[in-house]
XYZ file of C-alpha atoms in Angstrom:
578
model
C 0.000 0.000 0.000
C 1.386 3.387 -1.037
C -0.903 5.730 0.898
C -4.255 5.957 2.644
C -6.038 9.229 3.368
C -9.192 9.264 5.479
C -11.636 12.037 6.291
C -14.138 11.679 9.107
C -15.965 13.810 11.621
C -15.077 11.605 14.605
C -12.958 8.574 15.472
C -12.365 6.138 18.270
C -9.025 4.447 18.825
C -10.379 0.902 18.506
C -11.698 1.694 15.045
C -8.381 3.312 14.077
C -6.516 0.183 15.165
C -8.990 -2.029 13.290
C -8.523 0.064 10.157
C -4.717 -0.214 10.348
C -4.954 -3.975 10.852
C -7.322 -4.251 7.882
C -4.935 -2.310 5.640
C -2.252 -4.970 6.153
C -4.753 -7.836 6.020
C -4.474 -8.715 9.702
C -7.928 -7.865 11.067
C -9.926 -10.751 12.500
C -13.667 -11.450 12.412
C -14.128 -9.173 15.445
C -12.413 -6.241 13.770
C -9.383 -6.608 16.014
C -6.006 -8.350 15.876
C -3.039 -9.572 17.867
C -0.304 -7.514 19.448
C 2.147 -8.858 16.840
C -0.206 -7.800 14.028
C -0.554 -4.378 15.636
C 3.226 -3.925 15.814
C 3.452 -4.931 12.174
C 0.764 -2.422 11.205
C 2.509 0.450 12.993
C 5.842 -0.468 11.389
C 4.465 -0.754 7.842
C 1.969 2.115 7.825
C 3.730 4.878 9.745
C 3.995 7.852 7.397
C 1.559 6.338 4.869
C -1.786 6.746 6.655
C -3.432 9.958 7.836
C -6.917 10.481 9.266
C -8.333 14.009 9.084
C -10.931 14.651 11.791
C -12.804 17.519 13.386
C -10.774 18.825 16.329
C -11.997 17.532 19.661
C -13.868 14.550 18.204
C -11.652 11.658 19.298
C -13.818 9.506 21.546
C -12.383 8.745 24.990
C -13.298 5.140 25.879
C -13.787 4.178 29.506
C -10.748 1.885 29.376
C -8.106 3.352 27.053
C -5.414 0.825 26.037
C -2.115 2.443 26.986
C -0.567 1.471 23.653
C -3.256 3.543 21.902
C -1.168 6.644 22.602
C 1.067 5.863 19.610
C -1.932 6.174 17.287
C -1.493 9.951 17.609
C 0.821 9.896 14.563
C -2.078 8.946 12.271
C -4.458 11.736 13.394
C -4.620 15.237 11.903
C -7.184 17.560 13.497
C -9.038 20.126 11.402
C -9.598 23.373 13.275
C -13.099 24.276 12.062
C -14.989 26.372 14.630
C -17.974 24.122 15.319
C -20.085 27.009 16.498
C -20.419 27.923 12.820
C -19.014 25.051 10.701
C -17.630 21.518 10.983
C -15.234 19.209 9.173
C -17.822 16.568 8.298
C -16.832 14.480 5.208
C -16.453 10.697 5.290
C -13.840 9.571 2.746
C -11.304 6.785 2.344
C -8.789 7.140 -0.501
C -6.273 4.314 -0.756
C -3.556 3.603 -3.333
C -2.019 0.169 -3.825
C 1.251 -0.451 -5.641
C 2.558 -3.806 -6.855
C 5.826 -4.686 -8.617
C 5.593 -4.204 -12.391
C 1.940 -3.101 -12.122
C 0.254 0.288 -12.275
C -1.259 1.726 -9.121
C -4.802 0.722 -8.251
C -7.090 2.970 -6.233
C -10.034 2.572 -3.887
C -12.348 5.493 -3.112
C -15.079 5.184 -0.480
C -17.578 7.972 0.153
C -20.429 7.648 2.613
C -21.961 8.601 5.943
C -20.063 6.412 8.403
C -17.511 7.868 10.794
C -14.411 5.938 11.785
C -16.025 4.586 14.951
C -17.523 1.357 16.268
C -21.052 2.681 15.812
C -23.683 0.236 14.580
C -26.012 2.922 13.305
C -27.577 2.398 9.886
C -25.068 3.971 7.487
C -24.482 4.030 3.745
C -21.429 4.237 1.511
C -20.222 3.646 -2.049
C -16.903 2.028 -2.995
C -15.319 2.937 -6.341
C -12.334 1.068 -7.779
C -9.906 2.895 -10.027
C -6.921 2.381 -12.297
C -5.105 4.030 -15.218
C -6.700 1.855 -17.929
C -9.996 2.551 -19.659
C -12.641 -0.101 -19.614
C -16.289 -0.871 -20.060
C -18.435 0.877 -17.432
C -15.414 2.925 -16.295
C -15.360 6.708 -16.275
C -13.166 9.593 -15.259
C -14.237 11.418 -12.091
C -13.721 15.164 -12.564
C -12.886 16.865 -9.272
C -11.307 13.879 -7.525
C -7.876 15.428 -8.050
C -8.867 18.529 -6.086
C -10.312 16.353 -3.298
C -7.105 14.306 -3.098
C -4.958 17.442 -3.125
C -7.007 18.951 -0.278
C -6.686 15.802 1.842
C -2.970 15.398 1.117
C -2.146 19.039 1.827
C -4.108 19.065 5.075
C -2.376 15.807 6.057
C 1.013 17.492 5.629
C 2.075 15.525 2.545
C 4.293 17.184 -0.040
C 2.832 15.364 -3.054
C -0.597 17.027 -3.180
C -0.149 18.477 -6.664
C 1.210 15.215 -8.084
C -1.708 13.279 -6.594
C -4.182 15.722 -8.134
C -2.705 15.198 -11.611
C -2.576 11.420 -11.215
C -6.136 11.022 -9.940
C -7.729 13.171 -12.641
C -6.471 10.541 -15.107
C -7.778 7.531 -13.176
C -10.749 5.582 -14.570
C -13.318 4.590 -11.966
C -15.890 1.828 -11.783
C -18.997 1.817 -9.587
C -20.488 -1.286 -7.938
C -22.637 -3.556 -10.088
C -26.024 -1.979 -10.767
C -24.767 1.601 -10.404
C -23.060 4.121 -12.662
C -21.188 7.284 -11.686
C -22.708 10.660 -12.544
C -20.587 13.186 -10.625
C -18.594 14.027 -7.518
C -20.024 16.821 -5.354
C -17.106 18.493 -3.561
C -17.936 20.773 -0.652
C -14.649 20.452 1.276
C -13.513 24.042 0.831
C -14.550 26.946 3.030
C -17.852 28.516 1.924
C -18.172 25.978 -0.900
C -21.723 24.673 -1.033
C -23.222 21.588 -2.650
C -25.715 21.735 -5.547
C -29.067 21.863 -3.798
C -31.312 21.634 -6.852
C -32.682 18.244 -7.925
C -31.163 16.618 -11.052
C -32.306 18.006 -14.379
C -35.344 16.232 -15.760
C -38.754 15.142 -14.599
C -38.722 14.166 -10.915
C -41.545 11.733 -10.185
C -40.795 11.240 -6.505
C -38.164 11.850 -3.833
C -36.936 10.075 -0.729
C -34.675 11.894 1.732
C -32.853 9.962 4.445
C -31.102 12.073 7.080
C -30.821 11.813 10.887
C -30.484 15.599 11.329
C -32.711 18.277 9.827
C -33.064 22.037 9.594
C -36.396 23.800 8.964
C -35.365 25.862 5.919
C -33.738 22.983 4.035
C -36.601 20.586 4.758
C -39.167 23.224 3.740
C -37.341 23.713 0.442
C -37.002 19.960 -0.195
C -40.691 19.419 0.549
C -41.457 21.150 -2.760
C -39.354 18.794 -4.897
C -41.309 16.358 -7.017
C -45.072 15.941 -7.143
C -47.344 16.014 -4.112
C -48.024 12.600 -2.652
C -44.629 11.268 -3.755
C -42.337 12.759 -1.114
C -40.870 10.628 1.689
C -38.716 11.794 4.603
C -36.900 9.273 6.812
C -35.171 10.751 9.852
C -34.543 10.303 13.568
C -37.368 10.801 16.035
C -35.667 13.668 17.986
C -35.046 15.593 14.745
C -38.655 15.108 13.650
C -40.002 16.153 17.065
C -37.954 19.349 16.902
C -39.242 20.251 13.422
C -42.856 19.218 14.005
C -43.556 22.199 16.234
C -41.746 24.794 14.120
C -43.553 27.703 12.554
C -44.197 27.317 8.847
C -44.793 23.568 9.195
C -41.645 22.426 7.338
C -42.763 18.782 7.380
C -46.183 19.423 5.854
C -45.087 18.915 2.246
C -44.026 15.303 2.798
C -46.679 12.691 2.157
C -44.853 10.102 4.243
C -42.680 10.755 7.317
C -40.853 7.833 8.935
C -38.658 7.654 12.040
C -35.716 5.719 13.458
C -33.910 6.201 16.742
C -31.285 8.966 16.859
C -27.629 8.090 16.167
C -25.793 7.495 19.421
C -23.331 10.347 19.920
C -21.828 8.757 23.059
C -21.580 5.223 21.719
C -17.796 5.126 21.986
C -17.900 5.661 25.724
C -20.336 2.816 26.366
C -18.900 -0.023 28.469
C -20.814 -2.713 26.594
C -20.627 -3.573 22.905
C -22.639 -1.015 20.935
C -25.785 -2.386 19.362
C -25.862 -5.481 21.559
C -27.861 -6.096 24.758
C -26.007 -5.587 28.017
C -24.724 -8.981 29.150
C -25.880 -8.259 32.693
C -29.448 -7.942 31.505
C -29.717 -11.600 30.523
C -30.538 -13.367 27.290
C -34.100 -12.014 27.187
C -33.030 -8.367 27.023
C -34.479 -6.397 24.150
C -31.882 -5.096 21.679
C -31.767 -1.314 21.277
C -33.858 0.146 18.444
C -32.249 0.636 15.048
C -30.668 4.060 14.882
C -30.130 6.080 11.723
C -27.000 7.835 10.488
C -27.280 7.398 6.693
C -27.591 10.351 4.314
C -29.411 9.535 1.050
C -31.198 11.755 -1.458
C -33.044 9.618 -4.015
C -34.814 11.115 -7.029
C -37.146 8.868 -8.989
C -36.795 10.064 -12.587
C -38.648 8.976 -15.710
C -36.411 6.020 -16.590
C -33.903 5.871 -13.766
C -33.200 6.639 -10.126
C -30.606 9.296 -9.351
C -29.163 9.033 -5.868
C -26.820 11.268 -3.875
C -24.899 9.536 -1.101
C -22.350 10.942 1.308
C -21.907 13.014 4.437
C -24.397 15.881 4.113
C -27.431 15.961 6.394
C -30.656 17.649 5.299
C -29.560 20.979 6.788
C -28.608 24.438 5.524
C -25.260 24.079 7.269
C -24.423 20.960 5.254
C -25.529 22.117 1.794
C -24.903 25.876 1.752
C -21.160 25.893 2.403
C -20.805 26.164 6.150
C -19.623 22.584 6.681
C -16.977 20.685 4.755
C -18.960 17.897 3.062
C -18.648 15.360 0.223
C -21.332 13.620 -1.846
C -21.365 11.236 -4.795
C -24.143 11.235 -7.390
C -24.952 7.955 -9.096
C -27.523 6.364 -11.313
C -29.048 3.388 -9.509
C -31.213 0.484 -10.547
C -33.786 -1.831 -9.074
C -31.442 -3.220 -6.416
C -31.096 0.237 -4.875
C -34.850 0.757 -5.005
C -35.375 -2.486 -3.116
C -32.843 -1.447 -0.502
C -34.471 1.939 -0.062
C -37.870 0.293 0.270
C -36.488 -2.032 2.961
C -35.120 1.001 4.837
C -38.544 2.658 4.679
C -40.411 -0.497 5.705
C -38.151 -0.890 8.775
C -38.920 2.614 10.062
C -41.900 3.734 12.132
C -44.608 5.938 10.572
C -44.975 9.344 12.216
C -48.089 11.482 12.611
C -46.850 15.078 12.672
C -49.683 16.461 14.824
C -49.047 13.791 17.476
C -45.332 14.587 17.929
C -45.568 18.379 17.621
C -46.048 18.851 21.369
C -43.337 16.418 22.414
C -39.955 17.469 23.754
C -36.722 15.690 24.626
C -35.024 16.783 27.844
C -32.234 14.277 27.266
C -31.457 15.947 23.952
C -31.454 19.377 25.608
C -28.990 18.166 28.263
C -26.643 16.728 25.643
C -26.813 19.982 23.702
C -25.810 22.001 26.782
C -22.663 19.926 27.313
C -21.791 19.981 23.618
C -22.203 23.762 23.566
C -19.479 24.005 26.213
C -17.312 21.611 24.208
C -17.675 23.782 21.116
C -16.974 26.956 23.085
C -13.794 25.441 24.523
C -12.546 23.994 21.230
C -13.103 27.283 19.411
C -11.298 29.475 21.933
C -8.229 27.512 23.016
C -5.268 26.074 21.146
C -3.396 24.112 23.815
C 0.094 22.658 23.526
C 2.109 20.356 25.704
C 5.405 21.659 27.059
C 7.825 18.785 27.705
C 10.788 18.795 30.048
C 12.188 15.254 29.696
C 9.327 13.173 31.167
C 7.481 16.111 32.781
C 4.537 17.657 30.919
C 2.678 20.950 31.301
C -0.371 21.964 29.292
C -0.340 25.578 28.115
C -3.848 26.531 26.986
C -2.768 29.975 25.778
C -5.840 31.501 27.472
C -7.991 30.801 30.498
C -10.296 28.030 29.184
C -13.857 29.171 28.504
C -17.021 27.061 28.839
C -20.568 27.966 27.835
C -22.045 27.538 31.346
C -20.661 28.485 34.755
C -21.989 25.220 36.198
C -19.708 23.211 33.911
C -16.292 22.121 35.165
C -13.225 21.273 33.072
C -10.721 18.485 33.730
C -7.688 17.672 31.603
C -4.955 15.031 31.624
C -2.396 13.234 29.523
C -3.797 10.329 27.513
C -2.162 7.812 29.850
C -2.376 9.959 32.967
C -4.950 11.117 35.503
C -7.633 13.704 34.851
C -6.921 16.897 36.819
C -9.450 19.617 37.593
C -8.564 22.867 35.824
C -8.188 25.633 38.434
C -10.167 28.818 37.866
C -8.361 31.768 36.311
C -5.197 29.994 35.085
C -3.995 29.149 31.580
C -1.278 26.610 32.424
C -1.614 23.275 34.234
C 1.160 20.853 35.272
C 0.127 17.321 34.256
C 2.915 15.278 35.840
C 5.521 12.836 34.527
C 5.096 10.021 32.028
C 7.777 7.526 30.927
C 8.758 7.492 27.247
C 6.850 4.279 26.477
C 3.553 5.899 27.564
C 4.027 9.370 26.094
C 1.593 10.647 23.481
C 0.420 13.765 21.726
C -3.095 12.886 22.874
C -4.631 14.618 25.864
C -7.939 13.702 27.465
C -10.573 16.324 28.284
C -13.770 16.150 30.323
C -16.579 18.641 30.885
C -18.929 17.812 33.770
C -22.077 19.528 34.954
C -25.558 18.917 36.367
C -26.577 17.369 33.026
C -23.837 14.714 33.169
C -20.412 14.712 31.573
C -18.736 14.684 28.187
C -15.237 13.248 27.620
C -13.005 13.153 24.577
C -9.390 13.251 23.449
C -7.538 15.572 21.144
C -4.094 15.708 19.610
C -1.928 18.679 20.560
C 1.525 19.914 19.643
C 4.350 18.825 21.978
C 7.306 21.193 22.476
C 9.991 19.952 22.155
C 8.629 17.028 20.151
C 8.504 13.484 21.495
C 11.724 11.522 21.207
C 12.214 9.520 18.015
C 12.317 6.246 19.944
C 8.825 6.652 21.403
C 7.160 4.122 19.074
C 9.806 1.451 19.698
C 9.645 2.032 23.447
C 5.842 1.813 23.460
C 5.673 -1.322 21.312
C 8.496 -3.018 23.224
C 6.765 -2.368 26.537
C 3.456 -3.562 25.141
C 4.610 -6.677 23.282
C 6.858 -8.168 25.901
C 9.193 -11.051 25.241
C 6.852 -13.716 23.912
C 5.286 -11.455 21.304
C 8.720 -10.139 20.331
C 9.872 -13.697 19.576
C 6.720 -14.187 17.507
C 7.162 -10.921 15.632
C 10.723 -11.754 14.643
C 9.638 -15.235 13.570
C 6.724 -13.975 11.468
C 8.926 -11.353 9.788
C 11.593 -13.931 8.941
C 8.948 -16.228 7.461
C 7.446 -13.602 5.177
C 4.986 -11.835 7.489
C 2.918 -14.946 8.149
C 0.280 -14.817 10.858
C 1.457 -15.086 14.435
C 0.485 -18.019 16.626
C 0.419 -15.763 19.709
C -3.274 -14.903 20.383
C -2.595 -11.914 22.647
C -4.840 -9.058 21.476
C -3.402 -5.656 20.608
C -5.387 -3.869 23.337
C -4.530 -6.301 26.145
C -2.476 -4.549 28.806
C 0.863 -6.189 29.735
C 0.651 -8.141 32.966
C -3.101 -8.722 32.728
C -2.627 -12.292 31.520
C -0.023 -14.731 32.745
C -0.373 -16.660 29.485
C 1.822 -14.296 27.512
C 4.120 -13.097 30.313
C 5.741 -16.355 31.382
C 9.264 -17.330 30.381
C 9.362 -18.242 26.711
C 12.563 -20.315 26.546
C 10.730 -23.283 25.002
C 8.871 -21.116 22.472
C 11.766 -18.843 21.619
C 13.315 -18.119 18.265
C 16.215 -20.471 17.517
C 19.258 -20.372 15.276
C 17.608 -23.082 13.184
C 14.570 -20.813 12.646
C 16.824 -18.011 11.457
C 18.902 -20.168 9.097
C 15.814 -21.901 7.672
C 14.216 -18.545 6.910
C 17.448 -17.336 5.288
C 17.543 -20.458 3.089
C 14.049 -19.642 1.785
C 14.679 -15.905 1.391
C 18.271 -14.629 1.726
C 16.989 -11.035 2.068
C 14.690 -11.844 5.003
C 17.353 -11.662 7.680
C 18.673 -8.245 6.601
C 15.119 -6.863 6.467
C 14.374 -8.021 10.010
C 17.822 -7.235 11.428
C 17.068 -3.494 11.526
C 14.370 -4.165 14.135
C 16.247 -6.548 16.337
C 18.813 -4.489 18.249
C 16.619 -1.439 18.957
C 13.742 -3.607 20.187
C 15.946 -5.762 22.431
C 17.301 -2.609 24.067
C 13.801 -1.151 24.367
C 12.293 -4.288 25.919
C 15.057 -4.391 28.523
C 14.543 -0.691 29.279
C 10.750 -0.386 29.221
C 9.089 -3.754 29.910
C 8.545 -3.684 33.660
C 7.012 -7.184 33.712
C 10.169 -9.079 32.658
C 11.289 -11.783 35.077
C 14.951 -12.591 35.604
C 14.443 -15.717 33.492
C 12.993 -13.572 30.700
C 15.956 -11.200 30.836
C 18.371 -14.098 30.666
C 16.451 -15.556 27.732
C 16.529 -12.228 25.897
C 20.296 -11.950 26.333
C 20.616 -15.515 25.023
C 18.499 -14.625 21.980
C 20.753 -11.621 21.333
C 23.785 -13.959 21.280
C 22.031 -16.316 18.852
C 21.118 -13.405 16.600
C 24.683 -12.070 16.647
C 25.943 -15.536 15.732
C 23.528 -15.727 12.811
C 24.512 -12.236 11.647
C 28.160 -13.240 11.653
C 27.533 -16.474 9.719
C 25.199 -15.005 7.160
C 27.505 -12.070 6.500
C 30.515 -14.299 5.824
């Protein structure tokens, strides 16, 4: 893989890890992987993968794996002021290179964030390459999108990518054909609001969030009696009581549950019943996060899919958004009908008087989050292992009853004292250092917690990744990693999961003398691939030193075994070099 650029509104670290594992083909059926696979992913993808997100939208799970701190290198925060606009696109752009073959591309555009959410989402995957072909087409504008992502990610090849991608031929999934790319990433760049040219016989809009003006405008598209709106119940309740009756023009209004904004902080698996509730527990209702605009034309269905909700903010240039317009066939129509049949019919007059206090409470906390994120630009000041957070200003929240706490990603949350702009956060060893901080706002309504990436001055030491992985892997996994690398990156037999904290299981922390890498393993691998040893040798010395320095769970037997392995490796190096 040559590069992978992602755009998303929010992320959680488990989903980031799963994505990295998937990019090297090491994700399992649970969307996870082993600690050896994780180390391999970090080694192979560092510098190739960037994820552009809205600042302050990294979910803070209840139990943060300490190794997750090194995922900071893949995150780039966009500094949109969410009081007026947001970075909201959902894009994956991936390039694959192979010896003697031209690059192949994958482009995904949809509504799903890079999180573990099990909301109902939608997306379209396009495959691309330099050769023309039946059902393939150029995609005008994709070069500008790629250049924007690459430049914001800090890459120096944005212009070259733009030229390359404008010459790529793209193919849509079976049953679809590409019409156009709708690029609203730039500031004050809106999306085309008008329906497609031609006779519109009916419309279906799917969006979990709504605004009165946009919905009122859309309710005039197509003929009366052929307009369907599918949204979330809280959004519909809010619009039902608005002046001007923005929902009145829709002949059919259907509801799902609202997308779960706090899903990444839930202790149980999202979308599944709580285990403590027993086997008879009812699953949570289906929640909606998809964004679809379907226009039933005379002989075809034109559909717009992507990130934009049915709001003025999304379509009139305030947010950064992306949409793809396609021609769809009967399979899409059947899918859309299934989505409508699975929703609950809504009677507007019955919900007009309803209100949602839970929604109001969540909005109050999020208002303070937006106020804080818009007014501060914190950075971490590092003195060896001691860290201080300099907020630049006294942090501001929207309500006086809200309280702010801040900490290092792998440290404790500390209450922010009133009237100060600088807070000492304590000391953290190299293996646990990160550019992530954790932030919490608490008040009478509850609390809201997240992480964000901040600049560290001076920057973290170059050996941070090795120190973190060495501490996390331990001796057994290190043996397995060296063995898998020597054998051509085969799968590891060590089942230890990437997010399992060292010392939590005795299975992978016992002495590994009997399972250790041997001279015979090394020589056998060299016989199959003479270049294998030299490729792996660059990892060996630095990781041995780092394990000895940073793995606090090593027994004396483990240390002796590691020194013995170092002697074996040196012997092999001497023999293979002669």
